[in-house]
Coordinates of C-alpha atoms in Angstrom, one line a residue:
M1 CA 16.6 11.7 -14.3
S2 CA 16.6 14.9 -16.3
P3 CA 15.4 18.2 -14.9
T4 CA 11.7 18.7 -15.3
N5 CA 9.6 21.4 -16.9
F6 CA 6.4 22.7 -15.4
S7 CA 3.5 23.0 -17.8
A8 CA 0.6 24.7 -16.0
A9 CA -2.9 23.3 -16.1
P10 CA -5.3 25.1 -18.4
T11 CA -7.4 26.8 -15.6
V12 CA -5.1 27.2 -12.6
T13 CA -1.6 28.3 -12.0
G14 CA 0.9 29.2 -9.3
E15 CA -0.6 29.0 -5.7
S16 CA -3.9 27.8 -7.1
V17 CA -2.1 24.6 -8.1
K18 CA -1.0 24.0 -4.5
R19 CA -4.5 24.6 -3.3
F20 CA -6.2 22.2 -5.7
L21 CA -3.6 19.6 -6.3
P22 CA -3.9 17.7 -2.9
W23 CA -7.6 17.3 -3.5
L24 CA -7.0 16.0 -7.0
V25 CA -4.4 13.4 -5.8
A26 CA -6.8 12.5 -3.0
V27 CA -9.3 11.3 -5.6
A28 CA -6.8 8.6 -6.7
F29 CA -6.0 7.7 -3.1
F30 CA -9.8 7.5 -2.4
M31 CA -10.4 5.1 -5.3
Q32 CA -7.7 2.8 -4.3
S33 CA -8.4 2.8 -0.5
L34 CA -12.2 2.4 -1.1
D35 CA -11.6 -0.5 -3.4
T36 CA -9.3 -2.3 -1.0
T37 CA -11.4 -1.9 2.1
I38 CA -14.7 -2.8 0.5
L39 CA -13.1 -6.0 -0.9
N40 CA -11.7 -6.9 2.5
T41 CA -15.1 -6.8 4.1
A42 CA -16.7 -8.8 1.3
V43 CA -14.1 -11.6 1.2
P44 CA -16.2 -14.2 3.0
A45 CA -19.3 -13.4 0.8
I46 CA -17.3 -13.4 -2.5
A47 CA -15.6 -16.7 -1.5
K48 CA -19.0 -18.3 -0.9
A49 CA -20.4 -16.9 -4.2
L50 CA -17.4 -18.2 -6.2
A51 CA -17.3 -21.6 -4.2
V52 CA -13.8 -21.2 -2.9
A53 CA -12.3 -21.3 0.7
P54 CA -12.1 -17.9 2.3
L55 CA -8.3 -18.1 2.8
S56 CA -8.0 -18.8 -1.0
M57 CA -9.3 -15.2 -1.6
K58 CA -5.8 -14.0 -0.7
A59 CA -5.1 -14.5 -4.5
V60 CA -7.7 -11.8 -5.3
L61 CA -6.1 -9.3 -2.9
A62 CA -2.5 -10.2 -3.5
S63 CA -2.8 -10.2 -7.3
Y64 CA -3.7 -6.5 -7.3
T65 CA -0.9 -5.4 -5.1
L66 CA 1.5 -7.6 -7.0
S67 CA 0.5 -6.0 -10.2
L68 CA 1.2 -2.7 -8.6
A69 CA 4.7 -3.8 -7.6
V70 CA 5.5 -5.1 -11.1
F71 CA 4.3 -2.1 -13.0
I72 CA 5.1 0.8 -10.6
P73 CA 8.8 0.7 -11.7
I74 CA 7.8 2.1 -15.1
S75 CA 5.6 4.9 -13.6
G76 CA 8.5 7.3 -13.3
W77 CA 9.7 6.7 -16.9
M78 CA 6.1 7.0 -18.1
A79 CA 5.6 10.3 -16.3
D80 CA 8.9 11.7 -17.7
R81 CA 8.2 10.5 -21.2
F82 CA 4.5 11.4 -21.6
G83 CA 3.9 13.9 -18.8
T84 CA 2.2 13.5 -15.5
R85 CA -1.2 14.7 -16.7
R86 CA -1.5 12.2 -19.6
V87 CA -0.2 9.3 -17.5
F88 CA -2.3 10.1 -14.5
S89 CA -5.5 10.3 -16.6
S90 CA -4.7 7.1 -18.4
A91 CA -4.1 5.4 -15.1
I92 CA -7.5 6.4 -13.7
G93 CA -9.1 5.3 -17.0
L94 CA -7.5 1.8 -16.8
F95 CA -8.2 1.4 -13.1
T96 CA -11.9 2.3 -13.8
L97 CA -12.0 -0.2 -16.7
G98 CA -10.5 -2.9 -14.6
S99 CA -13.1 -2.2 -11.9
L100 CA -15.9 -2.8 -14.5
F101 CA -14.4 -6.1 -15.6
C102 CA -13.9 -7.2 -12.0
G103 CA -17.6 -6.7 -11.4
L104 CA -18.4 -8.8 -14.5
S105 CA -16.2 -11.7 -13.4
N106 CA -17.8 -15.2 -12.9
N107 CA -15.0 -17.2 -11.2
I108 CA -12.0 -16.6 -9.1
H109 CA -9.5 -17.0 -12.0
V110 CA -11.2 -14.3 -14.1
L111 CA -11.5 -12.1 -11.1
V112 CA -7.7 -12.4 -10.4
A113 CA -6.9 -11.6 -14.0
C114 CA -9.2 -8.5 -13.9
R115 CA -7.6 -7.4 -10.6
I116 CA -4.2 -7.5 -12.3
L117 CA -5.6 -5.2 -15.0
Q118 CA -6.9 -2.9 -12.3
G119 CA -3.5 -3.0 -10.7
C120 CA -1.9 -1.8 -14.0
G121 CA -3.9 1.4 -13.6
G122 CA -3.2 1.7 -9.9
A123 CA 0.5 1.3 -10.6
M124 CA 0.6 4.6 -12.5
M125 CA -2.1 6.4 -10.5
V126 CA -0.9 6.7 -6.9
P127 CA 2.9 7.0 -7.5
V128 CA 2.5 9.6 -10.2
G129 CA 0.1 11.6 -8.0
R130 CA 2.6 11.3 -5.1
L131 CA 5.5 12.4 -7.4
T132 CA 3.5 15.4 -8.5
L133 CA 3.1 16.5 -4.9
V134 CA 6.9 16.0 -4.2
R135 CA 7.7 18.2 -7.2
T136 CA 5.2 20.9 -6.4
F137 CA 5.7 21.4 -2.6
A138 CA 9.0 22.3 -0.8
K139 CA 10.4 19.7 1.6
S140 CA 9.4 21.8 4.5
E141 CA 5.8 21.6 3.3
L142 CA 5.8 18.0 2.3
I143 CA 4.6 16.4 5.5
R144 CA 1.6 18.7 5.8
A145 CA 0.8 18.3 2.1
M146 CA 0.9 14.5 2.3
S147 CA -1.0 14.5 5.5
F148 CA -3.7 16.6 4.0
V149 CA -3.9 14.4 0.9
A150 CA -4.3 11.3 3.2
I151 CA -7.3 12.8 5.0
P152 CA -9.7 12.7 2.0
G153 CA -8.0 9.4 1.0
L154 CA -8.9 8.0 4.4
I155 CA -12.6 8.6 3.7
G156 CA -12.3 5.4 1.6
P157 CA -11.4 3.2 4.6
M158 CA -14.2 4.8 6.6
L159 CA -16.8 4.2 3.9
G160 CA -15.4 1.0 2.5
P161 CA -16.2 -1.4 5.3
I162 CA -19.7 -0.1 5.8
A163 CA -20.4 0.2 2.1
G164 CA -19.1 -3.4 1.6
G165 CA -21.2 -4.7 4.4
F166 CA -24.4 -3.1 3.1
I167 CA -23.7 -4.0 -0.5
V168 CA -23.1 -7.7 0.4
A169 CA -26.2 -7.7 2.7
Y170 CA -28.7 -5.9 0.5
L171 CA -27.3 -5.7 -3.1
H172 CA -24.7 -7.9 -4.8
W173 CA -21.0 -8.2 -4.4
R174 CA -20.4 -7.1 -8.0
V175 CA -21.6 -3.6 -7.0
I176 CA -18.4 -3.3 -4.9
F177 CA -16.4 -2.8 -8.1
F178 CA -19.1 -0.8 -10.0
I179 CA -18.9 1.9 -7.3
N180 CA -15.5 2.9 -8.7
L181 CA -17.0 4.0 -12.1
P182 CA -18.5 7.4 -11.1
V183 CA -15.5 8.2 -9.0
G184 CA -13.2 7.4 -11.9
L185 CA -15.1 9.6 -14.3
L186 CA -14.9 12.5 -11.8
G187 CA -11.1 11.9 -11.5
L188 CA -10.6 12.1 -15.2
Y189 CA -12.4 15.4 -15.4
L190 CA -10.4 16.9 -12.5
V191 CA -7.1 15.7 -14.0
W192 CA -7.5 17.5 -17.2
R193 CA -8.5 20.7 -15.5
L194 CA -6.1 20.8 -12.5
L195 CA -3.1 18.5 -12.7
P196 CA 0.3 20.2 -13.4
D197 CA 2.1 18.5 -16.4
Y198 CA 5.7 17.7 -15.3
R199 CA 7.9 15.8 -17.7
G200 CA 11.6 15.2 -18.4
E201 CA 13.4 17.4 -20.9
H202 CA 15.0 14.2 -22.4
S203 CA 13.5 10.8 -22.1
H204 CA 15.9 7.9 -21.6
P205 CA 15.2 4.4 -23.0
L206 CA 13.0 2.0 -21.0
D207 CA 14.9 -0.8 -19.3
T208 CA 12.8 -3.5 -21.0
V209 CA 15.2 -6.4 -20.0
G210 CA 15.2 -5.2 -16.4
L211 CA 11.4 -5.0 -16.4
I212 CA 11.2 -8.6 -17.6
L213 CA 13.8 -9.9 -15.1
F214 CA 12.2 -8.0 -12.2
G215 CA 8.6 -8.6 -13.1
S216 CA 9.2 -12.3 -13.7
G217 CA 11.2 -12.8 -10.5
V218 CA 8.6 -11.0 -8.3
G219 CA 5.7 -12.7 -10.0
L220 CA 7.2 -16.1 -9.6
L221 CA 8.0 -15.5 -5.9
S222 CA 4.4 -14.3 -5.3
Y223 CA 3.1 -17.4 -7.1
V224 CA 5.1 -19.7 -4.8
L225 CA 3.7 -17.9 -1.8
E226 CA 0.2 -18.3 -3.2
V227 CA 0.4 -22.1 -3.8
F228 CA 2.5 -22.8 -0.6
G229 CA 0.3 -24.6 1.7
E230 CA -2.3 -25.4 -1.0
H231 CA -0.7 -28.9 -1.6
T232 CA -0.8 -28.3 -5.3
L233 CA 3.0 -28.5 -5.8
S234 CA 5.6 -30.8 -4.4
W235 CA 8.5 -29.6 -2.2
P236 CA 11.1 -30.1 -5.0
A237 CA 8.9 -28.0 -7.3
I238 CA 8.5 -25.2 -4.8
F239 CA 12.2 -25.0 -4.1
G240 CA 12.9 -25.1 -7.8
L241 CA 10.6 -22.2 -8.5
L242 CA 12.2 -20.3 -5.6
A243 CA 15.6 -20.9 -7.1
I244 CA 14.5 -19.6 -10.5
S245 CA 12.9 -16.5 -8.8
A246 CA 16.1 -15.8 -6.9
F247 CA 18.1 -16.2 -10.1
L248 CA 15.9 -13.7 -12.0
L249 CA 16.0 -11.1 -9.2
T250 CA 19.8 -11.5 -8.8
G251 CA 20.1 -11.1 -12.5
Y252 CA 18.2 -7.8 -12.3
G253 CA 20.3 -6.7 -9.4
L254 CA 23.5 -7.2 -11.5
R255 CA 21.9 -5.5 -14.5
A256 CA 20.8 -2.5 -12.4
T257 CA 24.4 -1.8 -11.4
R258 CA 25.7 -2.0 -14.9
T259 CA 23.1 -0.2 -17.0
R260 CA 22.9 3.6 -17.4
F261 CA 19.1 3.8 -16.9
P262 CA 18.0 0.9 -14.8
L263 CA 14.3 0.2 -14.0
L264 CA 15.0 0.8 -10.3
R265 CA 17.9 2.9 -9.3
L266 CA 19.4 0.7 -6.6
A267 CA 22.2 3.3 -6.1
L268 CA 19.7 5.3 -4.1
F269 CA 20.1 2.8 -1.3
R270 CA 23.5 4.4 -0.6
I271 CA 21.5 7.2 1.0
R272 CA 21.0 6.2 4.7
T273 CA 17.6 7.8 5.2
F274 CA 16.3 6.4 2.0
R275 CA 17.7 2.9 2.7
A276 CA 16.3 2.8 6.3
S277 CA 12.9 4.1 5.2
V278 CA 12.4 1.8 2.3
S279 CA 13.8 -1.3 3.9
G280 CA 12.0 -0.6 7.2
S281 CA 8.8 0.0 5.4
Y282 CA 9.2 -3.3 3.5
F283 CA 9.8 -5.5 6.6
T284 CA 7.2 -3.6 8.7
R285 CA 4.5 -4.0 6.1
L286 CA 5.2 -7.7 5.9
G287 CA 3.8 -7.8 9.5
I288 CA 1.0 -5.3 9.2
G289 CA 0.0 -5.7 5.5
G290 CA -2.1 -8.8 6.1
I291 CA -4.1 -7.5 9.1
P292 CA -6.9 -6.0 7.0
F293 CA -7.3 -9.4 5.4
L294 CA -7.6 -11.3 8.7
F295 CA -10.1 -9.0 10.5
P296 CA -13.1 -9.8 8.3
L297 CA -12.4 -13.5 8.5
L298 CA -12.1 -13.2 12.3
Y299 CA -15.4 -11.2 12.6
Q300 CA -17.5 -13.1 10.0
V301 CA -16.2 -16.7 9.9
G302 CA -14.8 -16.9 13.4
L303 CA -17.2 -14.7 15.5
G304 CA -20.3 -15.0 13.4
F305 CA -20.8 -11.2 12.8
T306 CA -22.8 -10.1 9.8
P307 CA -21.1 -8.3 6.9
I308 CA -22.6 -5.0 8.2
Q309 CA -21.3 -5.5 11.7
S310 CA -17.9 -6.5 10.4
G311 CA -17.8 -3.4 8.2
L312 CA -18.7 -1.2 11.2
L313 CA -15.9 -2.8 13.2
M314 CA -13.4 -1.8 10.5
V315 CA -14.3 1.9 10.8
P316 CA -12.5 2.8 14.1
Q317 CA -9.1 2.3 12.6
A318 CA -9.8 4.7 9.8
V319 CA -11.5 7.2 12.1
A320 CA -8.4 7.3 14.3
A321 CA -6.1 7.7 11.3
M322 CA -8.1 10.6 9.8
S323 CA -9.0 12.5 13.0
L324 CA -5.4 12.5 14.3
K325 CA -3.6 12.9 11.0
M326 CA -2.9 16.6 11.4
A327 CA -1.2 15.9 14.7
M328 CA 1.5 13.8 13.1
P329 CA 3.7 16.7 11.8
S330 CA 3.9 18.0 15.3
I331 CA 4.9 14.6 16.7
L332 CA 7.7 14.2 14.1
R333 CA 8.8 17.8 14.7
Y334 CA 9.1 17.2 18.4
L335 CA 10.6 13.6 18.5
G336 CA 12.3 13.3 15.1
Y337 CA 12.1 10.3 12.7
R338 CA 14.4 7.9 14.6
R339 CA 12.6 8.0 17.9
V340 CA 9.2 7.8 16.3
L341 CA 10.0 4.9 14.0
I342 CA 11.7 2.8 16.6
S343 CA 9.1 3.2 19.3
N344 CA 6.1 3.2 17.0
T345 CA 7.1 -0.1 15.3
V346 CA 7.4 -1.8 18.7
I347 CA 4.0 -0.4 19.8
L348 CA 2.4 -1.7 16.6
G349 CA 3.9 -5.2 17.1
L350 CA 2.5 -5.3 20.6
L351 CA -0.9 -4.1 19.5
I352 CA -1.1 -6.8 16.8
I353 CA -0.2 -9.4 19.5
L354 CA -2.9 -8.0 21.6
F355 CA -5.4 -8.8 18.9
A356 CA -4.9 -12.4 19.7
T357 CA -7.1 -11.8 22.8
I358 CA -10.2 -11.0 20.8
G359 CA -12.7 -13.9 21.1
A360 CA -16.3 -14.7 21.3
G361 CA -16.5 -13.2 24.8
T362 CA -14.7 -9.9 24.0
P363 CA -16.9 -6.8 24.5
V364 CA -17.4 -4.9 21.3
W365 CA -16.3 -1.6 23.0
L366 CA -12.9 -3.2 23.8
I367 CA -12.5 -4.2 20.2
V368 CA -13.3 -0.7 19.1
V369 CA -10.8 0.8 21.5
Q370 CA -8.0 -1.6 20.3
L371 CA -8.7 -0.8 16.7
F372 CA -8.8 3.0 17.3
V373 CA -5.4 2.9 19.0
Y374 CA -4.0 0.7 16.3
G375 CA -5.3 3.0 13.6
F376 CA -3.5 6.0 15.1
F377 CA -0.1 4.3 15.4
T378 CA -0.5 2.7 11.9
S379 CA -1.2 6.1 10.3
L380 CA 1.8 7.6 12.2
Q381 CA 4.0 4.8 10.9
Y382 CA 2.9 5.2 7.3
T383 CA 3.3 9.0 7.4
S384 CA 6.8 8.7 8.9
M385 CA 8.1 6.1 6.4
N386 CA 6.5 7.7 3.3
T387 CA 8.0 11.2 4.0
L388 CA 11.4 10.1 5.2
V389 CA 12.0 8.6 1.8
Y390 CA 12.5 12.1 0.3
A391 CA 14.5 13.6 3.1
D392 CA 17.9 13.5 1.4
V393 CA 17.1 12.9 -2.3
T394 CA 17.6 15.6 -4.8
E395 CA 14.8 16.8 -7.2
E396 CA 16.5 14.8 -10.0
Q397 CA 16.3 11.6 -7.8
A398 CA 12.7 12.1 -6.7
S399 CA 11.2 10.1 -9.5
G400 CA 13.5 7.1 -8.9
A401 CA 12.9 7.3 -5.1
S402 CA 9.2 7.4 -5.5
T403 CA 9.3 4.4 -7.8
I404 CA 11.4 2.3 -5.5
A405 CA 9.4 3.3 -2.4
S406 CA 6.0 2.5 -4.0
T407 CA 7.3 -0.8 -5.5
T408 CA 8.6 -2.2 -2.3
Q409 CA 5.5 -1.0 -0.4
Q410 CA 3.2 -2.9 -2.7
M411 CA 5.4 -6.0 -2.7
A412 CA 5.3 -6.0 1.0
I413 CA 1.5 -5.7 1.1
S414 CA 1.1 -8.5 -1.4
F415 CA 3.5 -10.8 0.4
G416 CA 2.0 -9.7 3.8
V417 CA -1.4 -10.9 2.7
A418 CA 0.1 -14.2 1.6
V419 CA 2.1 -14.6 4.9
A420 CA -1.0 -13.8 7.0
S421 CA -2.9 -16.4 5.1
L422 CA -0.2 -19.0 5.4
A423 CA 0.3 -18.3 9.1
T424 CA -3.4 -18.8 9.7
A425 CA -3.7 -21.9 7.5
F426 CA -0.7 -23.5 9.2
F427 CA -2.8 -23.9 12.4
I428 CA -6.0 -25.0 10.7
P429 CA -6.4 -28.8 10.1
D430 CA -8.8 -28.5 7.1
R431 CA -9.1 -25.1 5.5
L432 CA -12.0 -26.2 3.2
H433 CA -14.2 -27.3 6.2
T434 CA -13.1 -24.9 8.9
T435 CA -15.1 -24.5 12.1
A436 CA -15.5 -21.2 13.9
P437 CA -13.2 -22.1 16.8
E438 CA -10.5 -23.4 14.4
M439 CA -10.6 -20.2 12.4
I440 CA -10.3 -18.1 15.6
H441 CA -7.4 -20.2 16.8
G442 CA -5.6 -20.0 13.4
I443 CA -6.1 -16.2 13.2
H444 CA -4.9 -15.7 16.8
Q445 CA -1.7 -17.6 16.0
A446 CA -1.2 -15.5 12.9
F447 CA -1.5 -12.3 15.0
L448 CA 1.2 -13.6 17.3
V449 CA 3.5 -14.4 14.4
L450 CA 2.9 -11.1 12.6
G451 CA 3.2 -9.1 15.8
G452 CA 6.5 -10.7 16.6
W453 CA 7.8 -10.0 13.1
T454 CA 6.8 -6.4 13.3
I455 CA 8.8 -5.9 16.5
L456 CA 11.8 -7.5 14.9
S457 CA 11.6 -5.1 12.0
T458 CA 12.5 -2.3 14.4
V459 CA 16.2 -3.3 13.9
V460 CA 16.2 -1.6 10.5
F461 CA 15.3 1.8 11.9
R462 CA 18.2 1.7 14.4
E463 CA 20.5 2.6 11.5
L464 CA 19.0 6.1 11.5
K465 CA 20.7 9.0 13.3
T466 CA 18.9 11.4 15.6
E467 CA 19.1 14.3 13.1
D468 CA 18.1 12.3 10.1
G469 CA 15.1 13.8 8.3
D470 CA 15.3 17.1 10.1
T471 CA 14.8 19.0 6.8
V472 CA 11.4 17.4 6.4
S473 CA 10.3 17.1 10.1
L474 CA 11.8 20.5 11.1
H475 CA 13.0 18.7 14.2
K476 CA 15.9 21.1 14.6
V477 CA 13.6 24.0 15.6
L478 CA 13.1 22.2 19.0
P479 CA 15.6 21.1 21.5
H480 CA 16.5 17.4 21.0
V481 CA 14.8 15.1 23.5
G482 CA 16.8 12.6 25.5

């Protein structure tokens, strides 16, 4: 990674950039979070409209995050080669265009293809926005800057479930995607006026071979997870595809260690804080990544709630995350990364297991309390993992670190949705003709599996030392606890 130059936006410079930039990046986060949460709430309705089983809708959710994982690795190269302003604006435009096509889709296969197109835009949008923040703010300011960015971005999860419920109940599910169009146009306008234009002084060649190996390997692995349990492939075929996927990913791993400019700089895993943060984030998100997919199925298919009621029940988690976000820098400063990540991951696992107690007789107020508590600890987990990534990387390594962190995050979310669906389907006799009690039982079992896995992922964070990440959390300013 070459040193970067700063080219000021046409109308703002200096401190003004720091004041406006978080709001600008938040537009991208808002678009992505709004799109995801609206779609989660509408899964049962879209499945009915497209005449597919609700659990089969995992392909629509996973295809988007998988597309992010495949194309995020070139986001850093694109930003260095063409500049953050041009890449960010192109990403918003592509995301908006993909949203339009999604709204025009007439079957699940076309919808999945359009979600992939949407993901191509999202792959550049969020990582480049996050990278711009990392290059603009000092490490000591990073937690507060990212926490601030996350607050407007969390408006999406608040509005998404409710908007999705009302749209499905009173309008049409296609409006779910069309709502991104005005937000995307606003984002394009703000980018050209406010976004700093960072780029590398010298652009290195794109690792095309690495992109093919990595993208093919991850895509094939995701396909196997999608069809696993659908009874469309024999066991020999599944194991054969898994072997090919492993071969492609191993090939990429070997290439990454031998080429000068690899797609993903795996050498960064030699940094302990980076390794623990990225690996821990991956395994933790495998457990919690599928939870937003399961809740609407539990509420609507299992408990018989309306889309609007289901949407309202998704709000407490976002409210907790947004209202308590500004307290998280203080928590990290007082406890440090190691203590927070180890204890918080265990708490999250136990909370997911506790969701298995939600049934037809559970009071609504108790569900709200559980979701509010879960929302706080989930937000603390994400803030901790996302900021620890940059604790010990240099400015020259920031682009590569952001790329790897974003790629593994989206891979974990994509695989997490697939794992959640598989865990549920495993306990359902006939997924095409599922009764409400059978759906509740299957989802309860999935909560137990995902909660147990989340607790096990704590092992990764035990590699951290007490003082790791202190340059970011400012933990040193207080006496160490314990």
